[in-house]
Structure formats: structure tokens, C-alpha cells
XYZ file of C-alpha atoms in Angstrom:
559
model
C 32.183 39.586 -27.175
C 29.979 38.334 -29.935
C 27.821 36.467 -27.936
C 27.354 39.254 -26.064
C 25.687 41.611 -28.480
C 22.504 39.094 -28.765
C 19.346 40.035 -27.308
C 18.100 38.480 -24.481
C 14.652 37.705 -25.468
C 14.996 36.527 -29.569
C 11.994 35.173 -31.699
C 12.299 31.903 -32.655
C 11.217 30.250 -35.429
C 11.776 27.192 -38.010
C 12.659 23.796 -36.931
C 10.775 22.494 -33.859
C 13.857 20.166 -33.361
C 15.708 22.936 -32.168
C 13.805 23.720 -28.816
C 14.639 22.289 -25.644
C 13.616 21.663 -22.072
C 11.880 24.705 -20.484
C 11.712 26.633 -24.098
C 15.266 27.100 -23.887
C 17.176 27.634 -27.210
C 19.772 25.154 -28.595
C 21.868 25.050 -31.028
C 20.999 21.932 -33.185
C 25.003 20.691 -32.954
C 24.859 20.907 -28.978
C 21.158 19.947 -28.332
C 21.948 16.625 -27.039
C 24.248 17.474 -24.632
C 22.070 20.779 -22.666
C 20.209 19.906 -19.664
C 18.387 22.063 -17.999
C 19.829 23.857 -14.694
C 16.569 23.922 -12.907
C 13.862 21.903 -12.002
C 10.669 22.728 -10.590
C 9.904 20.158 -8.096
C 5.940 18.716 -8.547
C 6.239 15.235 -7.443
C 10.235 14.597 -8.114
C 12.165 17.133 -6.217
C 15.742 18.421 -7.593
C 18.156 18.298 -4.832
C 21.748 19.163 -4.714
C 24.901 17.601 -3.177
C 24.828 21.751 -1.391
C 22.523 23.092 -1.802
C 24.513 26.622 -1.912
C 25.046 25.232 -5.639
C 22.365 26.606 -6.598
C 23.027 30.409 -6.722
C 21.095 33.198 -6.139
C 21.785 34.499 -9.622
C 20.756 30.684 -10.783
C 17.526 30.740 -9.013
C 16.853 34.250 -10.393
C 17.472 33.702 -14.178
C 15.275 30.366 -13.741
C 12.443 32.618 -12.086
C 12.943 35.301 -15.090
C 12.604 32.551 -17.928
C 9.464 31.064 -15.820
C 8.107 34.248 -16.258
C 8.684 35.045 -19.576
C 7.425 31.718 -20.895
C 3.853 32.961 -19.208
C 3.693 35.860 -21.305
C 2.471 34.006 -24.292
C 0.502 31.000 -25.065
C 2.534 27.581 -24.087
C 2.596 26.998 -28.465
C 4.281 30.498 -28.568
C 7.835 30.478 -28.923
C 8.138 34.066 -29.753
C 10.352 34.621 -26.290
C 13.062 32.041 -24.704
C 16.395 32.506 -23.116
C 19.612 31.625 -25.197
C 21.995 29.421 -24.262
C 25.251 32.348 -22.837
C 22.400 33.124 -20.322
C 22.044 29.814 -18.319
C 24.449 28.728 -15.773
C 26.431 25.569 -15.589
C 23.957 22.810 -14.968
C 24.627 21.058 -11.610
C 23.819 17.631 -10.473
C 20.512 16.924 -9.702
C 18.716 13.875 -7.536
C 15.822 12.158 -8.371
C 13.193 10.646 -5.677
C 10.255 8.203 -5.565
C 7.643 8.499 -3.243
C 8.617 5.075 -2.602
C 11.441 6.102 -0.787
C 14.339 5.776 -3.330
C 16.957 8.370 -4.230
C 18.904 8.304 -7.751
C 21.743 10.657 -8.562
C 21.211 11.617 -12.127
C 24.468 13.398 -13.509
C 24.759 15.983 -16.249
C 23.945 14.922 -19.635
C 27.246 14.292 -22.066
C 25.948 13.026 -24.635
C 22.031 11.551 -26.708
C 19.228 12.643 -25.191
C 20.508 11.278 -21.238
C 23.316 9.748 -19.899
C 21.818 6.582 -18.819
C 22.143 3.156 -20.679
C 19.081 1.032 -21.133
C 20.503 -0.974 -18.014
C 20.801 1.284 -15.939
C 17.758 2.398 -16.503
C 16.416 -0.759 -16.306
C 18.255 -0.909 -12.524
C 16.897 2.022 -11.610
C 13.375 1.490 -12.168
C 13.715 -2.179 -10.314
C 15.257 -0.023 -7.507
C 12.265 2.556 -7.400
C 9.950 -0.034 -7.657
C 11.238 -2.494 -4.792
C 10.196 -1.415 -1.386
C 8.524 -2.151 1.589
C 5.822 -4.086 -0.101
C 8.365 -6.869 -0.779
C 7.660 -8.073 3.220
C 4.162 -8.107 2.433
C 3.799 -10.634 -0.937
C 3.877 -14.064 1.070
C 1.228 -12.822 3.618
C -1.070 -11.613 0.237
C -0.238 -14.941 -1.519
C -1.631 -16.570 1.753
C -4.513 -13.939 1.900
C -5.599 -14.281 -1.609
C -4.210 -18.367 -2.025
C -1.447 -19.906 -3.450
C -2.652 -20.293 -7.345
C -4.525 -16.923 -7.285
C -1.874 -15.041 -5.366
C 0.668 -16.176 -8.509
C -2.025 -15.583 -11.177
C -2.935 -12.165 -9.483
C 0.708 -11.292 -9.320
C 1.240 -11.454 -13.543
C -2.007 -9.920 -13.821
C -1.585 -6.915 -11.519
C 1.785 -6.208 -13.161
C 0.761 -6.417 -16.788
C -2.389 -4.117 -15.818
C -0.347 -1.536 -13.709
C 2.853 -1.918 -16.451
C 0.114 -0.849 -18.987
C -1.206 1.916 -16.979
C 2.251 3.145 -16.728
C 2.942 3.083 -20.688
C 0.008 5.216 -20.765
C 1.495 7.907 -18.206
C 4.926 7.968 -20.442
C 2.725 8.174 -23.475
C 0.633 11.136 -22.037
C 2.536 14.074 -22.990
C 2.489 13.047 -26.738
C -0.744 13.905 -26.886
C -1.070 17.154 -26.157
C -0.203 19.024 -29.372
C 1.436 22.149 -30.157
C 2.730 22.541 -26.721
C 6.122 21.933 -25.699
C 5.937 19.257 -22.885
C 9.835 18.192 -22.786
C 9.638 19.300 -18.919
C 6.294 18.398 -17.325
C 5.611 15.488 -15.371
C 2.653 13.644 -14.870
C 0.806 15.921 -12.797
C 1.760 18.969 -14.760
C -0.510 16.555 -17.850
C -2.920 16.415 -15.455
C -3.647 19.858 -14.753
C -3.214 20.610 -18.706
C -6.443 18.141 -18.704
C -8.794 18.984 -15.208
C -7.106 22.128 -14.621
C -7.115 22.918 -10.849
C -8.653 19.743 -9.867
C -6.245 17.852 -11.471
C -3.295 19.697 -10.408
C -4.908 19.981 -6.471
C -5.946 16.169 -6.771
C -2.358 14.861 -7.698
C -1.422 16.375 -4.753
C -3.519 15.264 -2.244
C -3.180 11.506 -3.531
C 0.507 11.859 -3.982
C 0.556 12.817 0.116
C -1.379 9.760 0.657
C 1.161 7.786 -0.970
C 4.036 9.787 0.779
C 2.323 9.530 4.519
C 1.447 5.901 3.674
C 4.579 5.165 3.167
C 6.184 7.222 5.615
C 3.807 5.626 8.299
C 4.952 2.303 6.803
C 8.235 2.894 7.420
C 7.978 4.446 11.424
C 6.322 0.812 12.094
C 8.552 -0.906 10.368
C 11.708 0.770 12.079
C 10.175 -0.002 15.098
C 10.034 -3.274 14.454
C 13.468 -3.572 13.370
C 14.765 -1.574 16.161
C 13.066 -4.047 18.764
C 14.526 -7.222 17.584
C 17.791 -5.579 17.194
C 18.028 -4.195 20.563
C 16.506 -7.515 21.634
C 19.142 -9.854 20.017
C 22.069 -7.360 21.353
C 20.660 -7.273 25.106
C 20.710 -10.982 25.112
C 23.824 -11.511 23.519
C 25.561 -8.868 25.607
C 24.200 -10.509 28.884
C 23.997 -14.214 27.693
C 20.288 -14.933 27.921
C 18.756 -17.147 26.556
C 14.931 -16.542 25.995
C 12.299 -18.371 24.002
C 9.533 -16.511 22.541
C 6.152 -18.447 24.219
C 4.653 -18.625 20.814
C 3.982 -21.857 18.935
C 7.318 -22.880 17.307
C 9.120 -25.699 14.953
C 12.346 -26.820 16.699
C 15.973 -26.698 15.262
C 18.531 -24.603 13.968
C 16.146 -23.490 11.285
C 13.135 -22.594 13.966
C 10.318 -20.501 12.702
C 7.514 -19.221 14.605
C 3.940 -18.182 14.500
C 3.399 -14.637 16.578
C -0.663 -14.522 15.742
C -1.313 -17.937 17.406
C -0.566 -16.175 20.902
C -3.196 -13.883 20.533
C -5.513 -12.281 18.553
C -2.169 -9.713 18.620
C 1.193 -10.272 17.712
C 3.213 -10.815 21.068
C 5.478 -7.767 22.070
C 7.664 -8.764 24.788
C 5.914 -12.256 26.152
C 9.312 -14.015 26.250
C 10.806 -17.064 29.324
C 14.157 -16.710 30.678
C 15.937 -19.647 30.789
C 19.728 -18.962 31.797
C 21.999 -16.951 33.777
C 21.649 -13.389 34.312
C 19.697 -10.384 36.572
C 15.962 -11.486 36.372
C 15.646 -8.058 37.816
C 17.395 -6.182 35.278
C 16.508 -8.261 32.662
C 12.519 -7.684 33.472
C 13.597 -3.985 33.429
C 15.050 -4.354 30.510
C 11.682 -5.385 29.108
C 9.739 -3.060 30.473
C 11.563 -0.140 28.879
C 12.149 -1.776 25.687
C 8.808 -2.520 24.062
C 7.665 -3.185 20.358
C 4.549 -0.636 20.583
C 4.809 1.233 24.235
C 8.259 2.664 24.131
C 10.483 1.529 21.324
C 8.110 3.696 18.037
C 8.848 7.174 21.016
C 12.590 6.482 20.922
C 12.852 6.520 17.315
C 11.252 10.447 17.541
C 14.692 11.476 18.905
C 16.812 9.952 15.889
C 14.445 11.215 13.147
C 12.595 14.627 14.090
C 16.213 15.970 13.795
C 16.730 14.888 10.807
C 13.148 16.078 9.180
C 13.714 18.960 9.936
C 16.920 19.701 8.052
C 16.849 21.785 5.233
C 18.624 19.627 2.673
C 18.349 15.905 2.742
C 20.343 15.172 0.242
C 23.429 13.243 2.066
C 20.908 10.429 2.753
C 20.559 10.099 -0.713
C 24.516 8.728 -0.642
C 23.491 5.546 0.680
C 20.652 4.670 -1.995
C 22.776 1.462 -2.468
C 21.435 0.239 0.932
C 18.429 -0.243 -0.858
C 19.862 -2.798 -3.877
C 21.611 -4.399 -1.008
C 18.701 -4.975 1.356
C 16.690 -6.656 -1.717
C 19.413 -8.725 -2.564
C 20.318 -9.913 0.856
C 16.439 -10.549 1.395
C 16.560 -13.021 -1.998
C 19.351 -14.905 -0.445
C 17.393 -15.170 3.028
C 14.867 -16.134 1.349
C 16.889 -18.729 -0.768
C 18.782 -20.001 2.371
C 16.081 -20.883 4.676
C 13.722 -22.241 1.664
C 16.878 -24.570 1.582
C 16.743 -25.996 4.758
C 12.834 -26.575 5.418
C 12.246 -27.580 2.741
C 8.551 -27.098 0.325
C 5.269 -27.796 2.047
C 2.435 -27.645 -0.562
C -0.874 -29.570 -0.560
C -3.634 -27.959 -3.295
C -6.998 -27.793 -2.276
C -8.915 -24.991 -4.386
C -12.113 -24.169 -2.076
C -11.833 -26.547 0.978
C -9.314 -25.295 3.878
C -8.008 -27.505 6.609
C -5.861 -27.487 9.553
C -2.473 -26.302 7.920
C -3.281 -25.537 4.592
C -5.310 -22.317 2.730
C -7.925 -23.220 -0.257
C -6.035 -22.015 -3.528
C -8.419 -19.655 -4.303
C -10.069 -16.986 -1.201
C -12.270 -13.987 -1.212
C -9.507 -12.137 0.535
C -7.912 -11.835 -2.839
C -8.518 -8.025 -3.113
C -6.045 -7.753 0.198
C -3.236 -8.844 -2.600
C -4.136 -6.715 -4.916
C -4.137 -3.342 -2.745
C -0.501 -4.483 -1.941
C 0.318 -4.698 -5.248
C -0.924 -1.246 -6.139
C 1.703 -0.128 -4.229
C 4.058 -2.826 -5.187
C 4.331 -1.818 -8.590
C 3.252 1.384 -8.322
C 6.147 3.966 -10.119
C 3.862 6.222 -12.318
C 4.091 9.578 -10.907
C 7.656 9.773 -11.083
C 8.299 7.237 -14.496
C 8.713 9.860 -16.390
C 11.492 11.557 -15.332
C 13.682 8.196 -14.816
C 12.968 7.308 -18.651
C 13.887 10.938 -19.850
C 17.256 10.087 -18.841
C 17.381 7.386 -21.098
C 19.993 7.900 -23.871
C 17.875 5.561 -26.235
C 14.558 7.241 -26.342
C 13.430 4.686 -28.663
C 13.743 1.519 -26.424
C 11.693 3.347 -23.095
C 8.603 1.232 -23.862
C 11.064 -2.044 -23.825
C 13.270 -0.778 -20.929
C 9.979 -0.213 -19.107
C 8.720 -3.515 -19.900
C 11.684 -5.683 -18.568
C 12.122 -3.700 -15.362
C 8.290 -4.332 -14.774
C 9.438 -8.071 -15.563
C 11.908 -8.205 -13.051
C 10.287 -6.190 -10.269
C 7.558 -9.323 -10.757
C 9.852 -11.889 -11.036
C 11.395 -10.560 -7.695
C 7.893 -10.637 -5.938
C 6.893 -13.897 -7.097
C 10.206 -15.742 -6.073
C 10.053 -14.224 -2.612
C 6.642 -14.644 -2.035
C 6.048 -18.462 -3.910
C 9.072 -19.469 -2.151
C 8.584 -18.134 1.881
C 4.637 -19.447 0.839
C 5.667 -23.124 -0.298
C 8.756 -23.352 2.478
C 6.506 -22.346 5.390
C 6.289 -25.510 7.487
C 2.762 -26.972 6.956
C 2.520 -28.940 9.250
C 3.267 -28.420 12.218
C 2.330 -25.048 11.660
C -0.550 -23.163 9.229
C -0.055 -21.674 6.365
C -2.317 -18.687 8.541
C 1.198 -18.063 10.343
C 2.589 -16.399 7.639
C 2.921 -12.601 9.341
C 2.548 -9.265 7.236
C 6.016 -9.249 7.703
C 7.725 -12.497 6.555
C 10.365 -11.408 8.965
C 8.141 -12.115 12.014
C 8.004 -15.565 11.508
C 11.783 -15.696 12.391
C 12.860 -15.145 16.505
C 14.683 -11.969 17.092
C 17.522 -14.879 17.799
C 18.263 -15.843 14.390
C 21.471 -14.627 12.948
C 20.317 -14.334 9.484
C 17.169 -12.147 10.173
C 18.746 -10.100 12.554
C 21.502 -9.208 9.489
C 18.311 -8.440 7.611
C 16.476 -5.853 9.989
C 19.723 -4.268 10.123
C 20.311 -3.622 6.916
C 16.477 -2.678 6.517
C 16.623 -0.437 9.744
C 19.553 1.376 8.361
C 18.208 1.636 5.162
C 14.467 3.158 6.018
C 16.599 5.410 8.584
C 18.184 7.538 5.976
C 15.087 6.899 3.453
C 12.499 8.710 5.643
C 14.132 12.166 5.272
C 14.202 12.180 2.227
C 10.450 11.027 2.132
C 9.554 13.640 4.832
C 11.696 16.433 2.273
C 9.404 15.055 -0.198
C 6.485 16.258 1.810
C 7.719 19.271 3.001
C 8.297 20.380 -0.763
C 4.846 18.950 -2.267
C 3.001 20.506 0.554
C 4.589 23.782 2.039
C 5.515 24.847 -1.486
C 1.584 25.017 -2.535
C 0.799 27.058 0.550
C 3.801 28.693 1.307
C 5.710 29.081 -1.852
C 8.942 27.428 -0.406
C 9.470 23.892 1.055
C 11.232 25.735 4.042
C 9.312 28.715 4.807
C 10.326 28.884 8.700
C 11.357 26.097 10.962
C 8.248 26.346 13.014
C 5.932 25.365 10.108
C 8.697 23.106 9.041
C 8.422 21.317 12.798
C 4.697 21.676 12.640
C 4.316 19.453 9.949
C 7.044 17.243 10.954
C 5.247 16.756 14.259
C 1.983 16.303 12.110
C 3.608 12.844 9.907
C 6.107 11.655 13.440
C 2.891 11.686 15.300
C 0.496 9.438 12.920
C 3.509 7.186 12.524
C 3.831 6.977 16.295
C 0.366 6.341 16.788
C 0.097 3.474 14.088
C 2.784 2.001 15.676
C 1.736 1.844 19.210
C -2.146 1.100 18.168
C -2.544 -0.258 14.506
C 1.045 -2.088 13.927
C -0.771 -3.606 10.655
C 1.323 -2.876 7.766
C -0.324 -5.095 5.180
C -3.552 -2.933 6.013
C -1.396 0.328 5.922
C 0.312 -0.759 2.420
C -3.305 -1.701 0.828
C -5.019 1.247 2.248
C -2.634 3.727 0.735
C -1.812 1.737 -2.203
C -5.283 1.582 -3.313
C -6.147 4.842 -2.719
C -2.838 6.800 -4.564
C -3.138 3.790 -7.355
C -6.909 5.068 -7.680
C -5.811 8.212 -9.073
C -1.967 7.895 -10.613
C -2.714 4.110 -12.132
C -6.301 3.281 -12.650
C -8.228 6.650 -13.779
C -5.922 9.552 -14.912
C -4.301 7.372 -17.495
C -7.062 5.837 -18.810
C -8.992 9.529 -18.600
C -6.535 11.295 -20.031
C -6.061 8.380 -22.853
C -9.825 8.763 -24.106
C -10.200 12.107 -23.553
C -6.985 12.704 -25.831
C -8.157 10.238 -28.488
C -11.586 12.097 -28.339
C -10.085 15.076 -29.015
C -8.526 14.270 -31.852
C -11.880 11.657 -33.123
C -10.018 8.884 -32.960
C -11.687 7.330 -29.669
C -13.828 3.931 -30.575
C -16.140 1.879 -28.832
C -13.543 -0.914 -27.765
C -10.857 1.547 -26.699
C -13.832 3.060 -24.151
C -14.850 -0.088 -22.750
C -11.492 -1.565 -22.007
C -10.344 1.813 -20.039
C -13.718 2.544 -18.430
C -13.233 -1.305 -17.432
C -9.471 0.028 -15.814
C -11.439 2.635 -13.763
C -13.967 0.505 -12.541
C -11.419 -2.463 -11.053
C -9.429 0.552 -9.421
C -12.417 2.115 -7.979
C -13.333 -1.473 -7.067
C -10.391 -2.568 -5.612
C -10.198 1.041 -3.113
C -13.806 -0.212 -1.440
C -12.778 -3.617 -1.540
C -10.133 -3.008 0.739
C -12.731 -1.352 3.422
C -15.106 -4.418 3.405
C -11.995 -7.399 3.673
């Protein structure tokens, strides 16, 4: 009954120590273990197990304390809720534009839950996605010495650019910033612009990716269906591409044609040629199989809560690891086929250094590109003190993971018979839709991007109908509108522009303009400005940042 009697709205004042997450009160005994039951989605979205969790009266109290922490200045701490007010703080999920999902549980203890390992994991996780297919066709793009140098380079820039984003919020003084995120820093800085701007080039990075993905799946979904047809019926059909023979056989789909084949394939056992050419007709990589996959996943967008896809987040450790061994298994068995030559190129082998380099380094923009949702995966850290060095080793694996897929498919592809040009935008390519071990692959992929794209399209739908609307469901016909809107450009990529390495550098050169080259770097001098601390070196070195990500963007338009 005691804790009844105090006011709602108290003045505060004394210890800064004592305030928490959204200006909410804590005692300093139970500080540590308070989480906040609410969180505004900007670019990470908080979503629930049910979301009926969330209760009216839960939604309401977090609208009342959002309003009373406008009243005064953000350095003003004259009104917050205390702590008998807030409801039990639920489970929340946290998701990368990426396309990864990580359950973050109520804190129990220090600062967040999470060990350094863990976090560690989870910012590998966030960080490995689609661009993994992509590394051995930029090594090839950019050469086999430069693709590796480019690689540690890239990932020490981007890993700095990052530190910078984490760093961000310490700057701004005498406002409590325990809750923004990186765009919320962004509008503190460029106001509107800044807050309007994050947006539009964190929906590039969401489309991209989502876009990405619809080619992908249909990709994976042909060879699947492919490889169970045959087997079912007990075909046997040879791709009429240039091949190696054996067990082992890998292909090159780009020597057929200017194209990569769809369905160009010989017959050579028993079965219905008639049903078989059926068969093919219906089931093709760009004409029918990227409409089929509408009928799966337009569904699915449009439910309200995605959050059971976010269950099988695993899929996505799995997939990587699965992909290593792959990778390790058929770099066994061919064997490594190297010859250096650093500006001459011949038959079967690319010059080790190219001026197709910047194709590389738009992938890896995207590769390593975890800065708009960094900070919110390091808050959970129950070491605050060892972010920086947490940070630095997952960056440090994440490369590690790219350079042993990508130097190893590079130096195994067999050269000769076949060019090192063969090497597809998807490594898996270069395998027939026969081979057990890649058809294990796209199905673990295909299941994995299946349950991923809902919650990228939720990710959307919140980012984008939330700003116009105020609520990432406003009615199902503006929900199906937009849905329509993202299925249809994926559709059409798929069936006209199946080019994912020129879909992954396009978008990640254009989102890693804004989130990795020039809001860290302009937000870094204009803070040490502020406070007369900014020198001549310090100006140089991050106008240098802006300039190679504005460089890189056009790059990718001329290559």
C-alpha cells in the first residue's frame, strides 16, 4: 500500500546513474536487472512470441510515458514513470535487415543477459547472409590477390565505421540516449533529413535484400523440383553446358550463352519424353517457377505477426555451416588450380589484379554490413566494457568465413579444363541440380530464406506503413498493397534480371553509402567540432571514408 501513495509523475534529481532506458526510474540496487517493456521499432522491430502479450493497458502506459518525456527538454528529468507503474517486461525479438531473427530474453542480471560469446555468435549470425554465394564470383571479378587483399581491407574499413555507429550516442551530451538507435542519432544531428533519409536507405537495403532472396528461392526451388522429378521418374539428364566428368562434375552455365541456361537439358534414359517435356515446360527457372513461389509467400506477408518464423533462426547457423563443409568437401576432391599472372589473362586463368575490383567491394558493403541494427545486439551485452573487442572478433570471423569460402571455391575451380570466368554469382550454379551435396544445400537455403522473408517483409511493413500510417498494420488492403508492391519487383527480377551479384552490389552500395561510409564519419566530425576537438588529420581521414563510399556507389553503375 506504500508504493501506492507515490505520485505518478516525481522530480528526479542526483545521481545520473540512477536513470534508465526510456527515462524510467530505478532503484540503484535493481538497475541492472530492469529492461524496458517497450520498444519503439525504427530499424529493429520488437516482436512477441503473441503478440496479445502486449496489452492494451501495456501499450497505453508506454504511449503515456512517450508523452510525458516530450513535455520537457530530452536533458530534463523533471517527469518519468516509477518503477510499480510498468508492466512485466516480455520477451522481445531482434531483426537485421539482413534477414536474421534473435530472441533476446529478459535481462537477470549486468547490464544484458548475453555473454561476450554469444554475442560474438550473434553478430557472425547477423552478419552472414546471402552475400556468402557471391565472394568467389567477386574474388574472380576483382582477382585472386586483390579479391583477398580487398577482403581484410573492406572489413577493417566497414568494422571501423561500425565502432563509430556504437560510439555515436556518447557524444551527444546531456541527453539520455540509453534507448535510441542509430537513426534516432541521426535525426538528433540532420533532423528530418536524417531521420527521412535512414529510412529510405534502410528500404533499399530491406527490398534489396528481399529481391535477393525471391531470386534466390527461385533458384533453389528449380533445382529441387528438378532433382526430385528425375529421381521420382528415373531420368537421367545432362545439362548441355560445358562440363568436367566424374563423380565430382562441375559445370559452367555462362559458356551456353550469354545467359545462364534454364531448362536446356538431354534425356538420356527411360521414361515419358512427353511428360517429361511437359514437365519442363511448366517448371522453369525464370517463366514459371519465381510465379509459384507468390502462392507460398503473399500469405505469409501478409500476416500480422511474423514472429513464429523467427523459431527457426537456427536454419541460418546451419546453412553457413553446412555451406563450409561443401565447400571443404568438394575443395577435397578437385583439388587447387592456381597459376599467378598479375595483369596478363589467358585461356583459364584471371590476371591477379582487374578493374572490376569495385564489383567486390559493393558485395562486401553488404557483406559486412550490420550498422543500423549493431547497436541494439551489443546493448545486450552483460560486459559493456568488452563491446569494442566482442565487435572486433565477430568482424574477424565473419571475414575469416568469407575468405575461406571464397579462396577455397576460387583456387579448387578446375582451371583447366574450365575458366576461372565459370565461376557463377552463385557458387552453387557451378554444381548440376544432380549432385547430392548441393541439392542438401539449396534445401536447407530454400527453407531457410522461406521463413526469413516474412520477417523481412514485417520489417518493411513496420519501417514504412508506421511513418505514413502510424501502425505497421493499418488495414489489410494497404498491407496487400505493399506486399504486392515488394512480390512484384522480386518477380520481375527474377524472370528478367536473375543477376544477384548486381542486385547485392547495387543495394549494398547504396544503403552502405549512408549507414557505413557518411553518417558515421559526419556525425564523428561534426561531434568533435562541437566540442573543438576536431583536427586537421581526423578531417581528412573521414572526408577520405565519404569519398571511397560515394566512389564505390558510381563505380558500381560504370562496371
Amino acid at each position: 500500500m506504500e508504493e501506492d501513495t507515490k505520485p505518478i509523475l516525481v522530480p528526479v534529481g542526483g545521481d545520473e546513474s540512477n536513470y534508465g532506458i526510456m527515462n524510467i526510474q530505478f532503484n540503484p540496487e535493481d538497475y541492472k536487472c530492469k529492461r524496458p517493456f517497450h520498444v519503439e521499432p525504427t530499424n529493429i522491430v520488437s516482436v512477441n512470441d503473441d503478440m496479445q502479450r502486449v496489452t492494451d493497458e501495456a501499450s497505453a502506459m508506454n504511449k503515456r510515458i512517450h508523452y510525458y518525456s516530450r513535455l520537457t527538454s530530452p536533458a530534463d528529468r523533471a517527469l518519468i514513470a516509477p518503477d510499480h507503474v510498468l508492466p512485466a517486461p516480455d520477451e522481445i525479438y531482434v531483426y537485421s535487415p539482413l534477414g536474421t531473427a534473435f530472441k533476446v530474453d529478459s535481462c537477470t542480471d549486468g547490464y544484458g543477459k548475453n555473454s561476450s560469446l554469444v554475442t560474438i555468435f550473434m553478430i557472425w549470425n547477423t552478419m552472414m547472409g546471402t552475400s556468402i554465394l557471391s565472394i568467389p564470383w567477386g574474388i574472380k571479378q576483382a582477382g585472386f590477390t586483390s579479391g583477398i587483399i580487398l577482403i581484410l581491407l573492406m572489413g577493417i574499413l566497414t568494422l571501423y565505421c561500425c565502432y563509430r555507429v556504437v560510439k555515436s550516442r556518447q557524444m551527444i551530451p546531456l541527453t539520455d540516449t540509453s534507448n535510441w538507435e542509430f537513426p534516432d542519432v541521426c535525426k538528433y544531428y540532420f533532423g528530418s533529413f536524417g531521420q527521412w533519409s535512414s529510412l529510405l536507405f534502410s528500404m533499399v537495403s530491406l527490398v534489396g535484400a528481399m529481391v535477393v532472396y525471391w531470386v534466390l528461392m527461385s533458384n533453389f526451388l528449380f533445382n529441387t523440383g528438378k532433382f526430385i522429378y528425375n529421381f521420382v521418374h528415373d531420368i537421367n539428364v545432362t545439362d548441355i553446358v560445358p562440363g568436367t566428368n566424374g563423380s565430382n562434375k562441375v559445370i559452367c552455365p555462362s559458356a551456353a550463352s550469354d545467359h545462364p541456361p534454364q531448362n536446356r537439358t538431354v534425356m538420356f534414359s527411360s521414361g515419358n519424353r512427353t511428360g517429361f517435356e511437359l514437365f519442363e515446360e511448366w517448371w522453369d527457372k525464370s517463366k514459371t517457377v519465381p510465379f509459384y513461389l507468390i502462392a507460398v509467400l503473399l500469405p505469409l506477408l501478409n500476416l500480422k505477426s511474423p514472429s513464429f518464423f523467427a523459431k527457426f533462426n537456427v536454419l541460418g547457423s546451419v546453412s553457413v555451416v553446412y555451406l563450409v563443409f561443401l565447400v571443404t568437401v568438394k575443395a577435397a576432391h578437385l583439388g587447387m588450380h592456381l597459376e599467378f599472372n598479375w595483369f596478363t589473362e589467358n585461356e583459364f586463368f584471371v590476371p591477379e589484379f582487374r578493374i572490376l575490383f569495385p564489383q567486390l567491394t559493393g558485395v562486401l558493403t553488404l557483406a559486412f554490413f550490420i550498422h543500423n541494427c549493431v547497436i541494439t545486439l551489443l546493448q545486450n551485452n552483460r560486459n559493456q566494457e568488452n563491446n569494442v573487442r566482442d565487435l572486433s572478433i565477430a568482424y574477424f570471423l565473419v571475414g575469416l568465413t568469407y575468405l575461406y569460402v571464397g579462396v577455397i571455391i576460387f583456387a579448387s575451380f578446375p582451371s583447366p579444363p574450365l575458366s576461372k570466368e565459370c565461376i557463377e554469382q552463385n557458387f552453387l550454379d557451378n554444381f548440376p541440380s544432380d549432385d547430392i551435396m548441393s541439392f542438401v544445400a539449396r534445401i536447407f537455403l530454400l527453407f531457410q530464406m522461406m521463413t526469413v522473408y516474412p520477417l523481412l517483409g514485417y520489417l518493411a511493413r513496420v519501417q514504412l506503413l508506421r511513418q505514413f500510417f502510424g501502425s505497421a498494420y493499418p488495414s489489410l488492403f494497404h498491407v496487400l498493397i505493399l506486399n504486392l508492391a515488394i512480390v512484384g519487383a522480386g518477380v520481375a527480377t527474377a524472370r528478367f534480371y536473375p543477376n544477384i551479384g548486381g542486385i547485392i552490389r547495387y543495394s549494398g552500395a547504396t544503403c552502405g553509402l549512408a549507414f557505413v561510409f557518411v553518417y558515421p564519419s559526419l556525425i564523428y566530425m561534426i561531434s568533435l567540432h562541437r566540442a573543438g576537438q576536431l583536427t586537421w588529420p581526423a578531417l581528412i581521414i573521414h572526408i577520405s571514408i565519404i569519398l571511397l563510399g560515394l566512389a564505390n556507389l558510381i563505380a558500381q553503375f560504370l562496371l
